[in-house]
mmCIF file of C-alpha atoms in Angstrom:
data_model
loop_
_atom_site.group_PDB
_atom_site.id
_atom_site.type_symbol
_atom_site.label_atom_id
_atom_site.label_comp_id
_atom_site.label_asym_id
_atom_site.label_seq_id
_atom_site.Cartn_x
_atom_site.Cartn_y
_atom_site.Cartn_z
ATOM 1 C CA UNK A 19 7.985 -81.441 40.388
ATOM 2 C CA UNK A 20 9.409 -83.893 43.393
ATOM 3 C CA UNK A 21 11.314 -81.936 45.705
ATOM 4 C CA UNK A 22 13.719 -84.468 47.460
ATOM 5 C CA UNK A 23 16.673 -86.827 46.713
ATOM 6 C CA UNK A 24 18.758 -89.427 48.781
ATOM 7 C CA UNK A 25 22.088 -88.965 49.709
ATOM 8 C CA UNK A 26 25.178 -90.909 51.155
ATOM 9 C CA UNK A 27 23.934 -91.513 54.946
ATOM 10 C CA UNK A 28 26.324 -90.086 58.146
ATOM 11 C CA UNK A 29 25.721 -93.307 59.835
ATOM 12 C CA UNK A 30 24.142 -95.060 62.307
ATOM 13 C CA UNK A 31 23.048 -95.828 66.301
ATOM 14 C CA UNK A 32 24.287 -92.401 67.254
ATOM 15 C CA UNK A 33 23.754 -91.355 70.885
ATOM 16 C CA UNK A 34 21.752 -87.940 71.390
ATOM 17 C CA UNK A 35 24.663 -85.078 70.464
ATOM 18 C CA UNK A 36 25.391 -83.524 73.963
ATOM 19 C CA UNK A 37 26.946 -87.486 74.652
ATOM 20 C CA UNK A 38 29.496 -87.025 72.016
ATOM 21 C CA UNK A 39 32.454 -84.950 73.539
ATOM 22 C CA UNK A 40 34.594 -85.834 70.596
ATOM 23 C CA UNK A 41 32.481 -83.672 68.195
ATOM 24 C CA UNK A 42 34.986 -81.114 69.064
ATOM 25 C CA UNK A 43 37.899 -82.529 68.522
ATOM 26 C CA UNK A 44 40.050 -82.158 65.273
ATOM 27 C CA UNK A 45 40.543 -85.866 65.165
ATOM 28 C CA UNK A 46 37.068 -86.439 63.963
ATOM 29 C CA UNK A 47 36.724 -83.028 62.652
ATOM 30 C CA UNK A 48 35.011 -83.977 58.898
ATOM 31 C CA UNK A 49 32.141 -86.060 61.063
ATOM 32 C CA UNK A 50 31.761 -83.591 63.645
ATOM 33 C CA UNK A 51 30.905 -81.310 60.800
ATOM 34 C CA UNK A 52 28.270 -83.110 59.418
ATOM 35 C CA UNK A 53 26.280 -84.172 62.684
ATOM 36 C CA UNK A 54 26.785 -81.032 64.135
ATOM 37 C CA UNK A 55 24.612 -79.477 60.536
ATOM 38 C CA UNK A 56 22.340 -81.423 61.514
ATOM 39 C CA UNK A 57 21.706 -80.737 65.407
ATOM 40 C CA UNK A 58 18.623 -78.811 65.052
ATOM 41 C CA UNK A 59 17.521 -82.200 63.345
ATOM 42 C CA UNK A 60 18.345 -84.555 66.318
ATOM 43 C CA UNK A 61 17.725 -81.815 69.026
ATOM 44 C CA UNK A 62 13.863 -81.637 67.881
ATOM 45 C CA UNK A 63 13.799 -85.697 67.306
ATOM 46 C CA UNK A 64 14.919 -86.060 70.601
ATOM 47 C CA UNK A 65 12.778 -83.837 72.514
ATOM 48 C CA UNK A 66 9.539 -82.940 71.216
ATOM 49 C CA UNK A 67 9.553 -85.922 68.645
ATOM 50 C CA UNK A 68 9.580 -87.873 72.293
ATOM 51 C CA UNK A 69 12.424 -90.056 71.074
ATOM 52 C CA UNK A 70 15.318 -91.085 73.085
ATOM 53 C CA UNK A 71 17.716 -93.051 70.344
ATOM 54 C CA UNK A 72 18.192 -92.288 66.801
ATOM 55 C CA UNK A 73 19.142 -95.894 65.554
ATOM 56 C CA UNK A 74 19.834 -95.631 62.153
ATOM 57 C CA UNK A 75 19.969 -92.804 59.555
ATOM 58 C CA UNK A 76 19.018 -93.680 55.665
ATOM 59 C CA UNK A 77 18.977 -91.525 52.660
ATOM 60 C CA UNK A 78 16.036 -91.547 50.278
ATOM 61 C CA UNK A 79 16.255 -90.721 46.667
ATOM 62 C CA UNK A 80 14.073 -89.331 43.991
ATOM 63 C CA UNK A 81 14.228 -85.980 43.527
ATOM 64 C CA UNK A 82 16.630 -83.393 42.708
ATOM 65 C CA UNK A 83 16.417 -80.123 44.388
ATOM 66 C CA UNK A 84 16.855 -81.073 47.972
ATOM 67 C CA UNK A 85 18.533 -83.794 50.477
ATOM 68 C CA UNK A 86 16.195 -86.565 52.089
ATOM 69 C CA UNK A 87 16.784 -88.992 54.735
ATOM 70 C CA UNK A 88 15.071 -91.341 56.851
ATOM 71 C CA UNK A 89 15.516 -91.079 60.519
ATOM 72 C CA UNK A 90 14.557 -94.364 62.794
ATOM 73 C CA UNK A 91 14.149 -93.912 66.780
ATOM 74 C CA UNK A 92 12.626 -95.851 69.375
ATOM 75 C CA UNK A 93 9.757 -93.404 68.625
ATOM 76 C CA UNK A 94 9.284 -94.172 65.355
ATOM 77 C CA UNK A 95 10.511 -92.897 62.266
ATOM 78 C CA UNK A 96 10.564 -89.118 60.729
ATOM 79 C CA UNK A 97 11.035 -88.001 57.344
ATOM 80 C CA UNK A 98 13.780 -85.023 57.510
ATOM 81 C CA UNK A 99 14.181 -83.068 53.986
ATOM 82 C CA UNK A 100 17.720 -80.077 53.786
ATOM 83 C CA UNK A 101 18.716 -77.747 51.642
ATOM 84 C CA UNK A 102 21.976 -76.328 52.216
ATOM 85 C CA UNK A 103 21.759 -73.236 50.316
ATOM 86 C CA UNK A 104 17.699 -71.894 50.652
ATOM 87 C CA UNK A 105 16.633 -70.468 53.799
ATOM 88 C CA UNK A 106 13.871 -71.742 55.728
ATOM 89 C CA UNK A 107 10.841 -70.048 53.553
ATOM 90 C CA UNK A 108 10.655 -72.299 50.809
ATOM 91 C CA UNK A 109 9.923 -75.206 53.799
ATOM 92 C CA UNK A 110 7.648 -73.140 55.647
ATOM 93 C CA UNK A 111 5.600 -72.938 52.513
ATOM 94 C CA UNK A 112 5.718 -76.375 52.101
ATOM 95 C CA UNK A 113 4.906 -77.206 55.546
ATOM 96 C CA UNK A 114 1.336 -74.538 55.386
ATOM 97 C CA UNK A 115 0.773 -76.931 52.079
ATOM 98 C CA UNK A 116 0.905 -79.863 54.330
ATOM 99 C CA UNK A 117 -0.959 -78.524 56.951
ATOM 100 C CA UNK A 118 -3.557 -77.368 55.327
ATOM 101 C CA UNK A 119 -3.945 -80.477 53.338
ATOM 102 C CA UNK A 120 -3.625 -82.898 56.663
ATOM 103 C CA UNK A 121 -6.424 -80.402 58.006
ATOM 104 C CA UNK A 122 -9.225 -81.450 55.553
ATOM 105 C CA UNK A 123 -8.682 -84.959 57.097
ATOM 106 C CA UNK A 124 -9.327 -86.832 53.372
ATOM 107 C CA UNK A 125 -6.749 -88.137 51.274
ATOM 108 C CA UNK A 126 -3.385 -88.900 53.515
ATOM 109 C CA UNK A 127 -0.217 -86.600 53.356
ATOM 110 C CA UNK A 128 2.915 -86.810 55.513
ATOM 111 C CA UNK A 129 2.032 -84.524 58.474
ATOM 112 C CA UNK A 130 4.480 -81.749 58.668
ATOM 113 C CA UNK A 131 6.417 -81.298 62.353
ATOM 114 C CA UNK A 132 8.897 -78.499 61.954
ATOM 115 C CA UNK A 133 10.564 -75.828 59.824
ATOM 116 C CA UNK A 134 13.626 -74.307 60.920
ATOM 117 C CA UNK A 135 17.731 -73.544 59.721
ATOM 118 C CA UNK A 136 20.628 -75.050 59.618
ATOM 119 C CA UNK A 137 23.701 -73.598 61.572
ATOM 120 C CA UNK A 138 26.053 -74.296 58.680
ATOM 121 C CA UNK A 139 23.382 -72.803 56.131
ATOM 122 C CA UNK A 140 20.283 -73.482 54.805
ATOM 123 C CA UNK A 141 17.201 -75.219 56.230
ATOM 124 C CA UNK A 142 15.469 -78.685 57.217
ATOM 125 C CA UNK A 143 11.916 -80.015 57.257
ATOM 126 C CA UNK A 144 11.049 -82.292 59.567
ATOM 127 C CA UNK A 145 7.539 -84.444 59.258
ATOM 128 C CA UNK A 146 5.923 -88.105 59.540
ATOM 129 C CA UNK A 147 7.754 -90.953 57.903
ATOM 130 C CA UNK A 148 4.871 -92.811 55.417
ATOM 131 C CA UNK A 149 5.931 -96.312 54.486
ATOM 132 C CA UNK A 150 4.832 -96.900 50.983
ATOM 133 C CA UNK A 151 3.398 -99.701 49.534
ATOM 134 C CA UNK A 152 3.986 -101.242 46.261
ATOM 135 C CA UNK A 153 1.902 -99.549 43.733
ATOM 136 C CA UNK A 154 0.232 -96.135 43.742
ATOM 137 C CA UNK A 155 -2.964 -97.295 45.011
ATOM 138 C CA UNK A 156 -6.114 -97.360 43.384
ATOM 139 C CA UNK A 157 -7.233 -94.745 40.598
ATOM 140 C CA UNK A 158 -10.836 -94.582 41.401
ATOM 141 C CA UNK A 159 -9.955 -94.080 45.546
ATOM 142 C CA UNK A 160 -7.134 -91.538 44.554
ATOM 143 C CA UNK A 161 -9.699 -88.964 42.597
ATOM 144 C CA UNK A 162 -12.598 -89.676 45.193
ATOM 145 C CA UNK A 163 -10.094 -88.498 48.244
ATOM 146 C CA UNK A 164 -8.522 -85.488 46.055
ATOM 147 C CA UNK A 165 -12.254 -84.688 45.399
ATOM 148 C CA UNK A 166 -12.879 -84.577 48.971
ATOM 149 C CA UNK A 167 -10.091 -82.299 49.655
ATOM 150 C CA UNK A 168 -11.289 -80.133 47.259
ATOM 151 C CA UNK A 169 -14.599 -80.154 48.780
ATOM 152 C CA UNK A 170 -13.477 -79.652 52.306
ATOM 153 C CA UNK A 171 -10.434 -76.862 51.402
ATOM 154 C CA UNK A 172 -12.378 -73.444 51.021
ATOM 155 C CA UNK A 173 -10.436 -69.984 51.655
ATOM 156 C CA UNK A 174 -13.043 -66.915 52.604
ATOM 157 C CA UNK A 175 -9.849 -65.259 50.937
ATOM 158 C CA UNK A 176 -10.669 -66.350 47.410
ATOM 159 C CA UNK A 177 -7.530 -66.928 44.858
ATOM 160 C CA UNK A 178 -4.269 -67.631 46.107
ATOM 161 C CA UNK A 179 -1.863 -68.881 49.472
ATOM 162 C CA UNK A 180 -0.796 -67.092 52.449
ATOM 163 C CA UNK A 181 2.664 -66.891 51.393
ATOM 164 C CA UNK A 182 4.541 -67.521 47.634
ATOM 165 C CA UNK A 183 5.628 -71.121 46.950
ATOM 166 C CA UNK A 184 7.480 -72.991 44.115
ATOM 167 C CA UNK A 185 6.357 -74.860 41.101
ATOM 168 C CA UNK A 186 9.699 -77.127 41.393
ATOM 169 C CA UNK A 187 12.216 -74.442 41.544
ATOM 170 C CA UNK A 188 10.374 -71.588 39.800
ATOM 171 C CA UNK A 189 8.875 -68.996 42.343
ATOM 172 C CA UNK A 190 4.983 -69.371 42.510
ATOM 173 C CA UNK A 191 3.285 -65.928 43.368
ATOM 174 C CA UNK A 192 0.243 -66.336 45.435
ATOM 175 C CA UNK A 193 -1.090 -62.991 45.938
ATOM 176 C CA UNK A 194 -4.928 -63.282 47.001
ATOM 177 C CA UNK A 195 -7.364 -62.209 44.294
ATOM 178 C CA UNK A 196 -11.117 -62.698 44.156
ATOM 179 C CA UNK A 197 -10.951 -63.069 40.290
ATOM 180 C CA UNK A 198 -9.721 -66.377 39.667
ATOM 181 C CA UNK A 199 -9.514 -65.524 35.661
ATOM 182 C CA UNK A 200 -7.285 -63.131 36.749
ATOM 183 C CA UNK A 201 -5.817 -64.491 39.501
ATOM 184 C CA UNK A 202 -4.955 -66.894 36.299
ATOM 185 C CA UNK A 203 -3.804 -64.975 33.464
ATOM 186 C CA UNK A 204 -1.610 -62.891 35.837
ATOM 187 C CA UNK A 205 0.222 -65.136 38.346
ATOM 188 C CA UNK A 206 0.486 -68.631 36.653
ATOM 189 C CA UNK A 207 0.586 -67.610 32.815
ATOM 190 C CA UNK A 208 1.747 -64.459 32.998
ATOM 191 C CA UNK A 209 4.685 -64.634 34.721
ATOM 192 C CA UNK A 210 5.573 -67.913 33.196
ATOM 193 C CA UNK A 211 5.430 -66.542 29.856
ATOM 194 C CA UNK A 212 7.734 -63.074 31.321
ATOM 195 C CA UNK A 213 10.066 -65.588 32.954
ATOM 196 C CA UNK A 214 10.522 -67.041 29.531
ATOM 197 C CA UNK A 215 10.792 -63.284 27.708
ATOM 198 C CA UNK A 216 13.582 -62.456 30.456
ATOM 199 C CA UNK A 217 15.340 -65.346 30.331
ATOM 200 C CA UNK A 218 15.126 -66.889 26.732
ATOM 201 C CA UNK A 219 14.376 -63.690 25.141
ATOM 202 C CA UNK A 220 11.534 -65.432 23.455
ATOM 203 C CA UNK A 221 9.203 -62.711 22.463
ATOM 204 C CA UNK A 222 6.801 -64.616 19.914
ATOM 205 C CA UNK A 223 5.383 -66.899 22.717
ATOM 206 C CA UNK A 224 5.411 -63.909 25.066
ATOM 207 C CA UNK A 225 3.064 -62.198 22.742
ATOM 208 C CA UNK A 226 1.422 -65.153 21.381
ATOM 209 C CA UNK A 227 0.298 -65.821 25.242
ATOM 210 C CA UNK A 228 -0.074 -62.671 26.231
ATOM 211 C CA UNK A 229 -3.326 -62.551 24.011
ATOM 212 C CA UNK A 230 -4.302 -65.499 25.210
ATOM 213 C CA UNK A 231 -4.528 -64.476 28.459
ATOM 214 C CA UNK A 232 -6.331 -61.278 27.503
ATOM 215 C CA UNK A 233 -8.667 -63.344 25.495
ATOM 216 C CA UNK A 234 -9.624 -66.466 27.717
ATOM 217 C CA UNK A 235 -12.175 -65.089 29.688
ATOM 218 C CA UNK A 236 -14.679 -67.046 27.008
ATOM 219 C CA UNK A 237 -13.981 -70.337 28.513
ATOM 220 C CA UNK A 238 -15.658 -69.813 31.851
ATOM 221 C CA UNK A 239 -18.763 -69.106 30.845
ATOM 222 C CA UNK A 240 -21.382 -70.464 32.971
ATOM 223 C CA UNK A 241 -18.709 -72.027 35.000
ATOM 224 C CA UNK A 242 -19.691 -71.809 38.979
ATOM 225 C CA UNK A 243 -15.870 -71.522 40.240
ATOM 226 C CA UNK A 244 -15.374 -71.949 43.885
ATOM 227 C CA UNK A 245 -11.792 -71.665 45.571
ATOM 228 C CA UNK A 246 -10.484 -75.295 46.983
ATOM 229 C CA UNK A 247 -7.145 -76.463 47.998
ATOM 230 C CA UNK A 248 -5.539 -77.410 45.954
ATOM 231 C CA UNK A 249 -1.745 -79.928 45.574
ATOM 232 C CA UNK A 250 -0.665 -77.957 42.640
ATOM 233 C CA UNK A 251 1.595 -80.180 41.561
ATOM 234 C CA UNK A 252 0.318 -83.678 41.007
ATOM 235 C CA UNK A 253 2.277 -85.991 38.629
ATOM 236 C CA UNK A 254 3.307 -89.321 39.078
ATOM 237 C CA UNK A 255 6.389 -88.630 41.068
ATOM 238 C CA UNK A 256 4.451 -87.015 43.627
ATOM 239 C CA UNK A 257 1.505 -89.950 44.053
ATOM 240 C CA UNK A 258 1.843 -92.711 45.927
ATOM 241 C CA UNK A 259 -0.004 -95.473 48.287
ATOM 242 C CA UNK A 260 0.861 -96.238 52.142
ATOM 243 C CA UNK A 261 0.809 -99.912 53.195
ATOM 244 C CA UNK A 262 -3.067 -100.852 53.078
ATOM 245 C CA UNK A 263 -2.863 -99.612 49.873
ATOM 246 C CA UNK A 264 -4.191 -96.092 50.727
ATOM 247 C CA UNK A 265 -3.442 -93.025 48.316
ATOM 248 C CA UNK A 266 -0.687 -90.534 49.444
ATOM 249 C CA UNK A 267 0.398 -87.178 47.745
ATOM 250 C CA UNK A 268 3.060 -85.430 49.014
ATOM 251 C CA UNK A 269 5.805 -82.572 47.930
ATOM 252 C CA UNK A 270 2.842 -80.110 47.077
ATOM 253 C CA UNK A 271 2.586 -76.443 45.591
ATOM 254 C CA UNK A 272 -0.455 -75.659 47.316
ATOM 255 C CA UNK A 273 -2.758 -72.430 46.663
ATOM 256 C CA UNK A 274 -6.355 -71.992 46.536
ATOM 257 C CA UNK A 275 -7.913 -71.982 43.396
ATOM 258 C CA UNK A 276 -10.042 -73.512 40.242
ATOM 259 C CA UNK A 277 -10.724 -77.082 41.033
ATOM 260 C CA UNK A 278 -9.560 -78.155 37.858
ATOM 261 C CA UNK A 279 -6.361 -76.557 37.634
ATOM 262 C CA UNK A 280 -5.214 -79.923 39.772
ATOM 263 C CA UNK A 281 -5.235 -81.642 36.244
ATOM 264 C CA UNK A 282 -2.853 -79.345 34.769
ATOM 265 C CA UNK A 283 0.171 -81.989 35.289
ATOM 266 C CA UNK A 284 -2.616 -84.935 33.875
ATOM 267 C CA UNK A 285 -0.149 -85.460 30.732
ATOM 268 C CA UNK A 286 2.551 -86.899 32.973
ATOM 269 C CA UNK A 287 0.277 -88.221 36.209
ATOM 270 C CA UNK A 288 -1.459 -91.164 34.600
ATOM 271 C CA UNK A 289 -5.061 -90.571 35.642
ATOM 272 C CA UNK A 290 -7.217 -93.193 33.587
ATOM 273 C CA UNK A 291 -11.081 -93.329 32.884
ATOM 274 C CA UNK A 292 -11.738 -94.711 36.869
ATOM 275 C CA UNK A 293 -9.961 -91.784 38.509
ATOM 276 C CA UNK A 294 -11.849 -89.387 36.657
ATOM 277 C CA UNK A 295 -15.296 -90.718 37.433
ATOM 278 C CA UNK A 296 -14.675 -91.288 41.016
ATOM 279 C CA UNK A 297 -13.352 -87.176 41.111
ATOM 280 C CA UNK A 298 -16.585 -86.053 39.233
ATOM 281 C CA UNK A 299 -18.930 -88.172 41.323
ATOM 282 C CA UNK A 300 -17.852 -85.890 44.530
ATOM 283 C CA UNK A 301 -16.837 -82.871 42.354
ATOM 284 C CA UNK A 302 -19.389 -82.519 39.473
ATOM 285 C CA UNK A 303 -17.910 -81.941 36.211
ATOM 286 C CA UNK A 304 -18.436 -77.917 35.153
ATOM 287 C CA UNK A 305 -19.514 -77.394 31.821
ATOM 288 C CA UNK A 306 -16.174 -76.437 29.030
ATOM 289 C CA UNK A 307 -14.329 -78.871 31.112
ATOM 290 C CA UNK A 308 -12.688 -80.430 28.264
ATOM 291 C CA UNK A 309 -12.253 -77.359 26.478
ATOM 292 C CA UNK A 310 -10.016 -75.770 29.540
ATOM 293 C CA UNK A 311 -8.116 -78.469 30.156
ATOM 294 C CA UNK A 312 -4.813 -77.638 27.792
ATOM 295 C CA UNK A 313 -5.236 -73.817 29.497
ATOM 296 C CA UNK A 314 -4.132 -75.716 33.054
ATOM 297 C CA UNK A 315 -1.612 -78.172 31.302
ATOM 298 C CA UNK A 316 -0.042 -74.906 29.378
ATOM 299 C CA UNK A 317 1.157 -73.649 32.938
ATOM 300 C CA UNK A 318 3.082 -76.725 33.614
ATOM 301 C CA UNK A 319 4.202 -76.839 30.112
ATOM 302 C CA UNK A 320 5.342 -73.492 30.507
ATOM 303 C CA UNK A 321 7.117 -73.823 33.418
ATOM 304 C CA UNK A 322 8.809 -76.915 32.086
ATOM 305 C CA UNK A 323 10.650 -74.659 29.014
ATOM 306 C CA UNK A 324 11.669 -72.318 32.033
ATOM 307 C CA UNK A 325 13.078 -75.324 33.900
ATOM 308 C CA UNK A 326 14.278 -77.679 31.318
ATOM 309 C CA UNK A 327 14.934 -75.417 28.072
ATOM 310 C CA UNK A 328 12.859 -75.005 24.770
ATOM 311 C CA UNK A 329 11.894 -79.246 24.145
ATOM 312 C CA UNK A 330 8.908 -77.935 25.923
ATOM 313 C CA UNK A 331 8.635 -74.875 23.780
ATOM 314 C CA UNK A 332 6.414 -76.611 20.873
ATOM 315 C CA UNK A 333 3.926 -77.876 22.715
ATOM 316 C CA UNK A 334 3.459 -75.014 24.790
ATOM 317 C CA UNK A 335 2.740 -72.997 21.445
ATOM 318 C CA UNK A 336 0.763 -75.761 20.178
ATOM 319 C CA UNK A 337 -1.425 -75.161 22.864
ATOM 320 C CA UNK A 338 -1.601 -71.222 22.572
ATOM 321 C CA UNK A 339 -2.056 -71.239 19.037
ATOM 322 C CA UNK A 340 -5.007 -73.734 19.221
ATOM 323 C CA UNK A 341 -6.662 -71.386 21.733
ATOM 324 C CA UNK A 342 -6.158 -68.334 19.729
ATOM 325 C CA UNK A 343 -7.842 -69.945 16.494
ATOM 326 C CA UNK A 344 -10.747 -71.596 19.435
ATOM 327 C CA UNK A 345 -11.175 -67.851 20.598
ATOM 328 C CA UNK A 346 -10.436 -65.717 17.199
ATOM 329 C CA UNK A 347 -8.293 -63.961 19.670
#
């Protein structure tokens, strides 16, 4: 799920803040609003981010759960995400994502700056500005540098993130686990399918899954799984390519867990024949890997009917009901 949208920009060639005596004024009032919401923004740009002249502010569209904007200094550019009603947690989780994804130093992510809140409400993200090119790169060089994170992103920890995140908007619970089946059937299916029991009162999927989950230990056998870091949430929307042509992923839902859970948004991401042989050349394919793949897609698809409403609800059964006959469960 992309987490950003553009908006109507406040303007352009401001001066730093503390040179605008007229934000107080009543003349200007419906300006001074808006800039001043955004002070933390400018403060940070225009002391640690070492510029000394924001020259033109720009929205940037394609989302729809949060506000996006370009800002252009003398230093460069930064890539500044609000939302005015969530606090700063849901950024802070996206900035450890980030972090821990710039860390592995493989394939290239926007490296997160800072985290913080707004005075009128809500909370910003500041981090570098990626110019993208005009495709999204190559296949086969996207799965080799996702393999390589994967191979360089371990947790000692075993299953799970340092703090809870969201799959779009839908709370992701991260709670470390050294049972990745588990870690599984309890905190990606399991609370999709109770969100959907709470919320659409749909019992016959709640059940339906609920003995899936119970039942789906079968389809790790002799499966070595290791815990890598992982995007979480890679679809089209969220891959792209920087100017040389280099991959990019970006607005991630990042835990630690079964490398091939990454492929459980492969029905709307477009990997073809090239990016899967370039991944398994660095990441070896596990045996069952074609037989687990729905399990990962069913999470997405799950959280999909929680998002969007019950078009997603048949081929989320589909995909339980398939299992259950697979597993005589």
């Amino acid at each position: 799920m992309v987490a950003h949208v553009g908006v109507i920009s406040l303007g352009s060639c401001f001066p730093p803040l503390p040179r605008l005596p007229w934000l107080y004024s009543t003349k200007h009032k419906p300006f001074a609003v808006a800039v001043m919401s955004e002070y933390p923004v400018r403060e940070w740009i225009l002391s640690e981010g070492k510029a000394t002249q924001i020259t033109k502010i720009s929205p940037v569209g394609g989302g729809c759960i949060n506000l996006a904007n370009r800002y252009e200094t003398d230093a460069g550019s930064f890539f500044v995400k609000t939302n005015r009603s969530i606090g700063p947690s849901m950024f802070e989780a996206e900035a450890l994502g980030l972090g821990a994804m710039y860390e592995t130093g493989s394939i290239r992510v926007p490296r997160p700056f800072k985290v913080g809140s707004l005075p009128t409400g809500g909370s910003y993200i500041i981090m570098e500005f990626i110019e993208f090119g005009s495709s999204r790169g190559n296949q086969s060089v996207l799965g080799r540098k996702l393999a390589e994170m994967h191979k360089a992103g371990k947790s000692k920890k075993g299953f799970g993130f340092d703090v809870n995140n969201t799959i779009g908007s839908t709370p992701q619970i991260n709670t470390w686990s050294s049972d990745w089946i588990h870690f599984y059937g309890e905190h990606r299916l399991g609370y999709q399918l109770k969100l959907l029991l709470d919320e659409y009162g749909d019992r016959s999927i709640y059940e339906k899954g609920q003995r899936l989950v119970k039942s789906m230990a079968p389809l790790f056998d002799n499966v070595a799984i290791e815990s890598c870091l992982l995007h979480g949430d890679l679809w089209s929307g969220n891959i792209s390519s920087d100017r040389s042509g280099e991959p990019v992923i970006l607005d991630p839902a990042c835990y630690y867990g079964h490398s091939e859970a990454e492929f459980g948004m492969s029905w709307c991401a477009g990997f073809g024949g090239s990016f899967y042989n370039a991944y398994f050349e660095v990441m070896p394919k596990q045996p069952g890997f074609e037989k687990r793949r729905d399990l990962y897609m069913l999470y997405h698809y799950l959280n999909h009917y929680n998002l969007f409403g019950s078009s997603y609800r048949s081929s989320a059964m589909s995909i339980i009901d398939d299992y259950l006959r697979m597993l005589n469960a």
